[in-house]
PDB file of C-alpha atoms and ligand atoms in Angstrom:
ATOM      1  CA  MET A   1      31.490  67.094  96.962  1.00 96.00           C
ATOM      2  CA  LEU A   2      28.811  67.252  99.658  1.00 98.00           C
ATOM      3  CA  ALA A   3      29.330  65.926 103.185  1.00 98.00           C
ATOM      4  CA  LEU A   4      26.773  66.121 105.976  1.00 98.00           C
ATOM      5  CA  TYR A   5      27.582  65.916 109.683  1.00 98.00           C
ATOM      6  CA  HIS A   6      24.304  64.660 111.084  1.00 98.00           C
ATOM      7  CA  ASN A   7      22.508  62.229 113.349  1.00 98.00           C
ATOM      8  CA  ASP A   8      20.012  59.567 112.288  1.00 98.00           C
ATOM      9  CA  MET A   9      17.110  60.810 114.447  1.00 98.00           C
ATOM     10  CA  SER A  10      17.892  64.551 114.721  1.00 98.00           C
ATOM     11  CA  THR A  11      14.953  66.608 113.421  1.00 98.00           C
ATOM     12  CA  CYS A  12      17.268  69.272 111.961  1.00 98.00           C
ATOM     13  CA  ALA A  13      19.301  66.628 110.148  1.00 98.00           C
ATOM     14  CA  GLN A  14      16.083  64.993 108.886  1.00 98.00           C
ATOM     15  CA  LYS A  15      15.050  68.303 107.261  1.00 98.00           C
ATOM     16  CA  VAL A  16      18.341  68.541 105.416  1.00 99.00           C
ATOM     17  CA  ARG A  17      18.445  64.865 104.346  1.00 99.00           C
ATOM     18  CA  PHE A  18      14.841  65.143 103.033  1.00 99.00           C
ATOM     19  CA  THR A  19      15.964  68.190 100.976  1.00 99.00           C
ATOM     20  CA  LEU A  20      19.059  66.381  99.659  1.00 98.00           C
ATOM     21  CA  ALA A  21      16.885  63.417  98.664  1.00 98.00           C
ATOM     22  CA  GLU A  22      14.270  65.579  96.902  1.00 98.00           C
ATOM     23  CA  LYS A  23      17.138  67.069  94.874  1.00 98.00           C
ATOM     24  CA  GLY A  24      18.533  63.610  94.099  1.00 98.00           C
ATOM     25  CA  LEU A  25      21.946  64.631  95.452  1.00 98.00           C
ATOM     26  CA  GLU A  26      24.729  62.245  96.477  1.00 98.00           C
ATOM     27  CA  TRP A  27      26.385  63.069  99.796  1.00 98.00           C
ATOM     28  CA  ASP A  28      28.869  61.588 102.232  1.00 98.00           C
ATOM     29  CA  SER A  29      27.570  60.746 105.684  1.00 98.00           C
ATOM     30  CA  ARG A  30      29.470  61.837 108.804  1.00 98.00           C
ATOM     31  CA  HIS A  31      27.258  60.339 111.485  1.00 98.00           C
ATOM     32  CA  MET A  32      27.568  61.843 114.978  1.00 98.00           C
ATOM     33  CA  ASN A  33      26.739  60.130 118.275  1.00 96.00           C
ATOM     34  CA  LEU A  34      25.006  62.949 120.153  1.00 95.00           C
ATOM     35  CA  ARG A  35      24.613  60.974 123.388  1.00 90.00           C
ATOM     36  CA  ALA A  36      28.374  60.353 123.474  1.00 91.00           C
ATOM     37  CA  GLY A  37      29.009  64.088 122.881  1.00 94.00           C
ATOM     38  CA  ASP A  38      30.627  63.967 119.397  1.00 97.00           C
ATOM     39  CA  GLN A  39      29.106  67.413 118.761  1.00 96.00           C
ATOM     40  CA  GLN A  40      31.147  68.882 121.637  1.00 95.00           C
ATOM     41  CA  LYS A  41      34.562  67.781 120.346  1.00 97.00           C
ATOM     42  CA  PRO A  42      36.965  70.622 119.410  1.00 97.00           C
ATOM     43  CA  ASP A  43      37.316  69.647 115.726  1.00 97.00           C
ATOM     44  CA  TYR A  44      33.550  69.746 115.280  1.00 98.00           C
ATOM     45  CA  LEU A  45      33.113  72.967 117.298  1.00 97.00           C
ATOM     46  CA  ALA A  46      35.634  74.611 114.947  1.00 98.00           C
ATOM     47  CA  MET A  47      33.081  74.060 112.135  1.00 98.00           C
ATOM     48  CA  ASN A  48      29.899  74.502 114.137  1.00 98.00           C
ATOM     49  CA  PRO A  49      30.512  76.568 117.310  1.00 97.00           C
ATOM     50  CA  ASN A  50      26.913  75.911 118.416  1.00 96.00           C
ATOM     51  CA  GLY A  51      27.799  72.277 119.073  1.00 96.00           C
ATOM     52  CA  VAL A  52      24.787  70.922 117.185  1.00 97.00           C
ATOM     53  CA  VAL A  53      24.047  68.988 114.001  1.00 98.00           C
ATOM     54  CA  PRO A  54      23.666  69.386 111.070  1.00 98.00           C
ATOM     55  CA  THR A  55      26.704  70.896 109.354  1.00 98.00           C
ATOM     56  CA  LEU A  56      27.045  70.799 105.570  1.00 98.00           C
ATOM     57  CA  VAL A  57      30.419  70.893 103.845  1.00 98.00           C
ATOM     58  CA  HIS A  58      30.210  71.598 100.103  1.00 98.00           C
ATOM     59  CA  ASP A  59      33.523  71.595  98.227  1.00 98.00           C
ATOM     60  CA  GLY A  60      35.323  72.424 101.477  1.00 97.00           C
ATOM     61  CA  ARG A  61      32.978  75.288 102.441  1.00 98.00           C
ATOM     62  CA  VAL A  62      31.016  74.959 105.669  1.00 98.00           C
ATOM     63  CA  THR A  63      27.365  75.921 106.222  1.00 98.00           C
ATOM     64  CA  ILE A  64      25.505  75.551 109.516  1.00 98.00           C
ATOM     65  CA  GLU A  65      21.850  76.020 110.582  1.00 98.00           C
ATOM     66  CA  SER A  66      19.405  73.583 109.018  1.00 98.00           C
ATOM     67  CA  THR A  67      17.047  76.183 107.514  1.00 98.00           C
ATOM     68  CA  VAL A  68      19.971  78.068 105.977  1.00 98.00           C
ATOM     69  CA  ILE A  69      21.381  74.782 104.640  1.00 98.00           C
ATOM     70  CA  MET A  70      18.029  73.939 102.999  1.00 98.00           C
ATOM     71  CA  GLU A  71      17.877  77.304 101.225  1.00 98.00           C
ATOM     72  CA  TYR A  72      21.554  77.015 100.295  1.00 98.00           C
ATOM     73  CA  LEU A  73      20.908  73.628  98.668  1.00 98.00           C
ATOM     74  CA  ASP A  74      17.967  75.061  96.747  1.00 98.00           C
ATOM     75  CA  ASP A  75      20.202  77.894  95.456  1.00 98.00           C
ATOM     76  CA  ALA A  76      23.233  75.728  94.701  1.00 98.00           C
ATOM     77  CA  PHE A  77      21.197  72.919  93.080  1.00 98.00           C
ATOM     78  CA  PRO A  78      18.098  74.608  91.583  1.00 98.00           C
ATOM     79  CA  ALA A  79      16.409  71.523  90.103  1.00 97.00           C
ATOM     80  CA  PRO A  80      13.794  70.671  91.117  1.00 98.00           C
ATOM     81  CA  PRO A  81      12.921  74.026  92.760  1.00 98.00           C
ATOM     82  CA  LEU A  82      11.653  73.666  96.328  1.00 98.00           C
ATOM     83  CA  ARG A  83      10.657  77.304  96.853  1.00 98.00           C
ATOM     84  CA  PRO A  84       7.517  78.842  95.319  1.00 97.00           C
ATOM     85  CA  ALA A  85       8.104  81.185  92.369  1.00 96.00           C
ATOM     86  CA  ASP A  86       5.432  83.536  93.726  1.00 97.00           C
ATOM     87  CA  ALA A  87       6.947  86.089  96.148  1.00 97.00           C
ATOM     88  CA  TRP A  88       3.997  85.998  98.575  1.00 97.00           C
ATOM     89  CA  GLU A  89       4.005  82.206  98.722  1.00 98.00           C
ATOM     90  CA  GLN A  90       7.755  82.318  99.287  1.00 98.00           C
ATOM     91  CA  ALA A  91       7.158  84.718 102.191  1.00 98.00           C
ATOM     92  CA  LYS A  92       4.580  82.264 103.587  1.00 98.00           C
ATOM     93  CA  MET A  93       7.125  79.454 103.270  1.00 98.00           C
ATOM     94  CA  ARG A  94       9.680  81.498 105.242  1.00 98.00           C
ATOM     95  CA  GLN A  95       7.136  82.375 107.939  1.00 98.00           C
ATOM     96  CA  TRP A  96       6.477  78.695 108.559  1.00 98.00           C
ATOM     97  CA  MET A  97      10.180  77.903 108.728  1.00 98.00           C
ATOM     98  CA  LYS A  98      10.839  80.895 111.016  1.00 98.00           C
ATOM     99  CA  LYS A  99       8.281  79.559 113.521  1.00 98.00           C
ATOM    100  CA  LEU A 100      10.383  76.425 113.871  1.00 98.00           C
ATOM    101  CA  ASP A 101      13.639  78.294 114.329  1.00 97.00           C
ATOM    102  CA  GLU A 102      12.159  80.793 116.761  1.00 97.00           C
ATOM    103  CA  GLY A 103      10.646  78.371 119.220  1.00 96.00           C
ATOM    104  CA  LEU A 104       9.071  75.161 118.024  1.00 98.00           C
ATOM    105  CA  HIS A 105      12.404  73.420 117.499  1.00 98.00           C
ATOM    106  CA  ALA A 106      13.387  74.223 121.093  1.00 98.00           C
ATOM    107  CA  MET A 107       9.996  72.925 122.276  1.00 98.00           C
ATOM    108  CA  THR A 108      10.658  69.664 120.420  1.00 98.00           C
ATOM    109  CA  GLY A 109      13.796  69.289 122.501  1.00 97.00           C
ATOM    110  CA  VAL A 110      11.637  69.763 125.609  1.00 98.00           C
ATOM    111  CA  ILE A 111       9.098  67.057 124.769  1.00 98.00           C
ATOM    112  CA  SER A 112      11.689  64.628 123.388  1.00 98.00           C
ATOM    113  CA  SER A 113      14.129  64.890 126.278  1.00 98.00           C
ATOM    114  CA  SER A 114      11.628  65.100 129.116  1.00 98.00           C
ATOM    115  CA  ILE A 115       9.456  62.225 127.876  1.00 98.00           C
ATOM    116  CA  ALA A 116      12.051  59.842 126.399  1.00 98.00           C
ATOM    117  CA  PHE A 117      15.623  60.861 125.546  1.00 97.00           C
ATOM    118  CA  ARG A 118      16.614  61.483 129.188  1.00 97.00           C
ATOM    119  CA  TYR A 119      16.645  57.696 129.653  1.00 97.00           C
ATOM    120  CA  GLN A 120      19.311  57.323 126.941  1.00 95.00           C
ATOM    121  CA  HIS A 121      21.636  59.651 128.835  1.00 94.00           C
ATOM    122  CA  PHE A 122      21.230  57.854 132.149  1.00 95.00           C
ATOM    123  CA  ALA A 123      21.706  54.465 130.455  1.00 95.00           C
ATOM    124  CA  ILE A 124      25.318  55.291 129.550  1.00 92.00           C
ATOM    125  CA  LYS A 125      26.363  58.031 132.001  1.00 93.00           C
ATOM    126  CA  SER A 126      26.367  58.767 135.723  1.00 94.00           C
ATOM    127  CA  GLU A 127      24.379  61.801 136.919  1.00 94.00           C
ATOM    128  CA  ASP A 128      27.659  63.755 137.241  1.00 96.00           C
ATOM    129  CA  GLU A 129      28.586  62.899 133.640  1.00 95.00           C
ATOM    130  CA  VAL A 130      25.113  63.907 132.442  1.00 94.00           C
ATOM    131  CA  ARG A 131      25.419  67.242 134.275  1.00 96.00           C
ATOM    132  CA  ALA A 132      28.903  67.802 132.810  1.00 96.00           C
ATOM    133  CA  GLN A 133      27.653  67.205 129.254  1.00 94.00           C
ATOM    134  CA  ILE A 134      24.750  69.625 129.766  1.00 96.00           C
ATOM    135  CA  GLU A 135      27.164  72.179 131.262  1.00 96.00           C
ATOM    136  CA  ARG A 136      29.137  72.116 127.978  1.00 95.00           C
ATOM    137  CA  ILE A 137      26.095  73.096 125.812  1.00 95.00           C
ATOM    138  CA  PRO A 138      27.168  76.439 124.289  1.00 92.00           C
ATOM    139  CA  ASP A 139      23.691  78.087 124.218  1.00 94.00           C
ATOM    140  CA  PRO A 140      22.725  79.175 127.788  1.00 96.00           C
ATOM    141  CA  SER A 141      18.949  78.957 127.160  1.00 96.00           C
ATOM    142  CA  LYS A 142      19.231  75.436 125.760  1.00 96.00           C
ATOM    143  CA  ARG A 143      21.512  74.489 128.663  1.00 97.00           C
ATOM    144  CA  ALA A 144      18.884  75.708 131.166  1.00 97.00           C
ATOM    145  CA  ARG A 145      16.136  73.773 129.381  1.00 97.00           C
ATOM    146  CA  GLN A 146      18.191  70.593 129.223  1.00 96.00           C
ATOM    147  CA  PHE A 147      18.920  70.689 132.978  1.00 97.00           C
ATOM    148  CA  GLU A 148      15.157  70.687 133.579  1.00 97.00           C
ATOM    149  CA  ASN A 149      14.185  68.212 130.848  1.00 98.00           C
ATOM    150  CA  ILE A 150      16.866  65.607 131.422  1.00 97.00           C
ATOM    151  CA  LEU A 151      17.028  65.773 135.202  1.00 97.00           C
ATOM    152  CA  LYS A 152      13.320  66.327 135.978  1.00 97.00           C
ATOM    153  CA  GLY A 153      11.565  64.591 133.065  1.00 97.00           C
ATOM    154  CA  LEU A 154       7.797  65.092 133.098  1.00 97.00           C
ATOM    155  CA  ASP A 155       8.211  67.605 135.943  1.00 97.00           C
ATOM    156  CA  SER A 156      10.247  69.908 133.679  1.00 98.00           C
ATOM    157  CA  LYS A 157       8.880  73.422 134.065  1.00 98.00           C
ATOM    158  CA  PHE A 158       9.129  73.782 130.261  1.00 98.00           C
ATOM    159  CA  LEU A 159       6.809  70.860 129.450  1.00 98.00           C
ATOM    160  CA  PRO A 160       3.373  72.565 129.787  1.00 98.00           C
ATOM    161  CA  GLY A 161       4.403  75.389 127.431  1.00 97.00           C
ATOM    162  CA  ALA A 162       5.838  72.930 124.922  1.00 98.00           C
ATOM    163  CA  VAL A 163       2.682  70.785 124.841  1.00 98.00           C
ATOM    164  CA  ALA A 164       0.532  73.914 124.401  1.00 97.00           C
ATOM    165  CA  ALA A 165       2.796  75.064 121.551  1.00 97.00           C
ATOM    166  CA  PHE A 166       2.296  71.778 119.666  1.00 98.00           C
ATOM    167  CA  ALA A 167      -1.469  71.786 120.213  1.00 97.00           C
ATOM    168  CA  LYS A 168      -1.534  75.294 118.700  1.00 97.00           C
ATOM    169  CA  LEU A 169       0.784  74.278 115.855  1.00 98.00           C
ATOM    170  CA  ILE A 170      -1.488  71.438 114.782  1.00 98.00           C
ATOM    171  CA  ALA A 171      -4.504  73.776 114.875  1.00 98.00           C
ATOM    172  CA  ASP A 172      -2.559  76.337 112.778  1.00 98.00           C
ATOM    173  CA  ILE A 173      -1.548  73.698 110.213  1.00 98.00           C
ATOM    174  CA  ASP A 174      -5.161  72.513 110.027  1.00 98.00           C
ATOM    175  CA  ALA A 175      -6.326  76.085 109.373  1.00 98.00           C
ATOM    176  CA  ARG A 176      -3.679  76.564 106.656  1.00 98.00           C
ATOM    177  CA  LEU A 177      -4.659  73.304 104.958  1.00 98.00           C
ATOM    178  CA  GLY A 178      -8.208  74.673 104.767  1.00 98.00           C
ATOM    179  CA  GLU A 179      -6.789  77.350 102.425  1.00 98.00           C
ATOM    180  CA  ALA A 180      -4.080  75.518 100.451  1.00 98.00           C
ATOM    181  CA  ASP A 181      -2.842  72.001  99.691  1.00 98.00           C
ATOM    182  CA  TRP A 182       0.633  72.670 101.123  1.00 98.00           C
ATOM    183  CA  LEU A 183       1.971  75.066 103.753  1.00 98.00           C
ATOM    184  CA  ALA A 184       3.307  77.697 101.342  1.00 98.00           C
ATOM    185  CA  GLY A 185       0.445  77.404  98.851  1.00 98.00           C
ATOM    186  CA  GLY A 186      -0.374  75.208  95.879  1.00 97.00           C
ATOM    187  CA  ALA A 187       2.950  73.351  95.705  1.00 98.00           C
ATOM    188  CA  PHE A 188       5.100  71.234  98.011  1.00 98.00           C
ATOM    189  CA  SER A 189       8.010  73.350  99.327  1.00 98.00           C
ATOM    190  CA  LEU A 190      10.825  73.562 101.847  1.00 98.00           C
ATOM    191  CA  ALA A 191       8.198  74.493 104.459  1.00 98.00           C
ATOM    192  CA  ASP A 192       6.552  71.066 104.189  1.00 99.00           C
ATOM    193  CA  ILE A 193       9.962  69.378 104.302  1.00 99.00           C
ATOM    194  CA  ALA A 194      10.858  71.391 107.398  1.00 98.00           C
ATOM    195  CA  TYR A 195       7.761  70.280 109.326  1.00 98.00           C
ATOM    196  CA  ALA A 196       7.894  66.605 108.363  1.00 98.00           C
ATOM    197  CA  PRO A 197      10.462  65.667 111.069  1.00 98.00           C
ATOM    198  CA  TYR A 198       8.405  67.391 113.765  1.00 98.00           C
ATOM    199  CA  MET A 199       5.271  65.501 112.758  1.00 98.00           C
ATOM    200  CA  VAL A 200       7.317  62.304 112.860  1.00 98.00           C
ATOM    201  CA  ARG A 201       8.610  63.162 116.344  1.00 98.00           C
ATOM    202  CA  LEU A 202       5.068  63.820 117.661  1.00 98.00           C
ATOM    203  CA  ASP A 203       4.002  60.524 116.114  1.00 98.00           C
ATOM    204  CA  HIS A 204       6.904  58.607 117.684  1.00 98.00           C
ATOM    205  CA  LEU A 205       6.191  60.198 121.078  1.00 98.00           C
ATOM    206  CA  GLN A 206       2.598  58.884 120.818  1.00 98.00           C
ATOM    207  CA  MET A 207       1.155  62.380 120.442  1.00 98.00           C
ATOM    208  CA  HIS A 208      -0.749  61.542 117.227  1.00 98.00           C
ATOM    209  CA  TRP A 209      -3.998  62.112 119.115  1.00 98.00           C
ATOM    210  CA  LEU A 210      -3.298  65.821 118.449  1.00 98.00           C
ATOM    211  CA  TRP A 211      -4.568  65.329 114.875  1.00 98.00           C
ATOM    212  CA  ALA A 212      -6.985  62.407 115.428  1.00 98.00           C
ATOM    213  CA  ASP A 213      -9.934  64.739 114.690  1.00 97.00           C
ATOM    214  CA  ARG A 214      -8.131  66.721 111.998  1.00 98.00           C
ATOM    215  CA  PRO A 215      -8.336  64.741 108.719  1.00 98.00           C
ATOM    216  CA  SER A 216      -6.624  67.477 106.667  1.00 98.00           C
ATOM    217  CA  VAL A 217      -3.520  67.252 108.883  1.00 98.00           C
ATOM    218  CA  ALA A 218      -3.551  63.442 108.745  1.00 98.00           C
ATOM    219  CA  ASP A 219      -3.855  63.569 104.942  1.00 98.00           C
ATOM    220  CA  TRP A 220      -0.996  66.125 104.605  1.00 98.00           C
ATOM    221  CA  PHE A 221       1.233  63.970 106.829  1.00 98.00           C
ATOM    222  CA  ALA A 222       0.360  60.882 104.728  1.00 98.00           C
ATOM    223  CA  ARG A 223       1.244  62.812 101.537  1.00 98.00           C
ATOM    224  CA  LEU A 224       4.607  63.783 103.071  1.00 98.00           C
ATOM    225  CA  ARG A 225       5.362  60.206 104.150  1.00 98.00           C
ATOM    226  CA  ALA A 226       4.527  58.898 100.672  1.00 98.00           C
ATOM    227  CA  ARG A 227       7.286  60.968  99.026  1.00 98.00           C
ATOM    228  CA  ASP A 228      10.483  59.226  97.955  1.00 98.00           C
ATOM    229  CA  GLY A 229      12.432  62.108  99.561  1.00 98.00           C
ATOM    230  CA  PHE A 230      10.819  61.321 102.925  1.00 98.00           C
ATOM    231  CA  LYS A 231      11.612  57.641 102.585  1.00 98.00           C
ATOM    232  CA  ALA A 232      15.268  58.220 101.669  1.00 98.00           C
ATOM    233  CA  GLY A 233      15.926  61.227 103.910  1.00 98.00           C
ATOM    234  CA  ILE A 234      13.960  60.320 107.047  1.00 98.00           C
ATOM    235  CA  GLU A 235      12.568  56.780 107.102  1.00 98.00           C
ATOM    236  CA  ALA A 236      15.711  55.022 105.858  1.00 98.00           C
ATOM    237  CA  TRP A 237      17.591  56.487 108.841  1.00 98.00           C
ATOM    238  CA  PHE A 238      15.061  55.510 111.517  1.00 98.00           C
ATOM    239  CA  ASN A 239      16.824  54.130 114.577  1.00 98.00           C
ATOM    240  CA  PRO A 240      14.666  51.308 116.018  1.00 98.00           C
ATOM    241  CA  ASP A 241      16.070  51.771 119.541  1.00 97.00           C
ATOM    242  CA  TYR A 242      14.971  55.415 119.617  1.00 97.00           C
ATOM    243  CA  ILE A 243      11.554  54.536 118.227  1.00 98.00           C
ATOM    244  CA  ALA A 244      10.977  51.737 120.755  1.00 98.00           C
ATOM    245  CA  LEU A 245      11.978  54.047 123.630  1.00 98.00           C
ATOM    246  CA  MET A 246       9.704  56.851 122.420  1.00 98.00           C
ATOM    247  CA  ALA A 247       6.804  54.396 121.955  1.00 98.00           C
ATOM    248  CA  GLU A 248       7.201  52.997 125.484  1.00 98.00           C
ATOM    249  CA  LYS A 249       7.812  56.268 127.332  1.00 98.00           C
ATOM    250  CA  GLY A 250       5.354  58.197 125.156  1.00 98.00           C
ATOM    251  CA  ALA A 251       2.583  55.716 126.036  1.00 98.00           C
ATOM    252  CA  GLU A 252       3.431  55.985 129.757  1.00 98.00           C
ATOM    253  CA  ALA A 253       3.436  59.788 129.611  1.00 98.00           C
ATOM    254  CA  ARG A 254       0.324  60.133 127.457  1.00 98.00           C
ATOM    255  CA  PRO A 255      -2.223  60.790 130.270  1.00 97.00           C
ATOM    256  CA  ARG A 256      -0.011  63.564 131.699  1.00 96.00           C
ATOM    257  CA  ILE A 257       0.594  65.063 128.242  1.00 98.00           C
ATOM    258  CA  GLU A 258      -3.084  64.916 127.245  1.00 96.00           C
ATOM    259  CA  ALA A 259      -4.029  66.628 130.523  1.00 95.00           C
ATOM    260  CA  LEU A 260      -1.519  69.420 129.774  1.00 94.00           C
ATOM    261  CA  ALA A 261      -3.043  69.950 126.317  1.00 91.00           C
ATOM    262  CA  ALA A 262      -6.631  70.108 127.625  1.00 86.00           C
TER     263      ALA A 262
HETATM  264  N1  GSH B   1      19.242  75.874 114.963  1.00 95.58           N
HETATM  265  C1  GSH B   1      19.962  74.642 114.731  1.00 95.58           C
HETATM  266  C2  GSH B   1      19.527  73.642 115.798  1.00 95.58           C
HETATM  267  C3  GSH B   1      20.276  72.330 115.673  1.00 95.58           C
HETATM  268  C4  GSH B   1      19.980  71.376 116.818  1.00 95.58           C
HETATM  269  O1  GSH B   1      19.357  71.747 117.842  1.00 95.58           O
HETATM  270  N2  GSH B   1      20.450  70.130 116.671  1.00 95.58           N
HETATM  271  C5  GSH B   1      20.264  69.130 117.699  1.00 95.58           C
HETATM  272  C6  GSH B   1      19.668  67.871 117.113  1.00 95.58           C
HETATM  273  S1  GSH B   1      18.077  68.213 116.356  1.00 95.58           S
HETATM  274  C7  GSH B   1      21.602  68.757 118.321  1.00 95.58           C
HETATM  275  O2  GSH B   1      22.598  68.672 117.635  1.00 95.58           O
HETATM  276  N3  GSH B   1      21.620  68.506 119.638  1.00 95.58           N
HETATM  277  C8  GSH B   1      22.790  68.084 120.325  1.00 95.58           C
HETATM  278  C9  GSH B   1      23.036  68.870 121.574  1.00 95.58           C
HETATM  279  O3  GSH B   1      22.293  69.816 121.837  1.00 95.58           O
HETATM  280  O4  GSH B   1      23.985  68.583 122.302  1.00 95.58           O
HETATM  281  C10 GSH B   1      19.698  74.133 113.312  1.00 95.58           C
HETATM  282  O5  GSH B   1      18.588  74.363 112.816  1.00 95.58           O
HETATM  283  O6  GSH B   1      20.598  73.556 112.687  1.00 95.58           O
END
């Protein structure tokens, strides 16, 4: 039996649900309210000491880290394969996924929290309660970023670097799509699944202007969105409250964000 501890709008959970859907796997949902701090409760921390989603439990065995979970699912349930057979293309796939784990995922937290998600915290908590929840984040670097992003919003010192990182990412994807149909090569792979949630987040935060003049990126994103796995793993879980907040705050922030990308 497969159970996934996740959150509807979490990018890392979206990657894993997209993978589960592409494999046609049945799984039990354990939905976590991240704003209420479910991820910081002792029972959950015993499974995932990082205090983040997702966590996969397969026949009683726990796996954490979204990229590791995706590869685990591809090993445990080989059909259809989501990794290229060619070793070099598989290396390419891993390089793309590594980029997310080594920085871009953290930068997504910066843009999401500083532009929009900070308002969700203050809607249900006092400033002292917000500070206390941030204080309990196990990873010190993430804790430091969240103090800036949630308390200072668009004045977060991490925002300019994050916007620059996404401008570069979109240029890098565009260059790759000039060489191959998908990120790893000729076939759709875990790398494309991994990036889909980040494209969705940029879109929801009204940062789609990043690829307005890049038709190859727009076409790749459209091909991702057209997949049944995307619809079941990402779109079916869309939370309209999050999307409305990101649309409103993203539109307000857009001039500042565009100026940072210039
Ligand atoms: N490296 C982890 C990152 C997971 C992560 O950052 N999850 C976020 C949601 S996308 C989370 O649970 N945030 C809650 C919090 O930080 O308190 C993975 O890939 O699984």
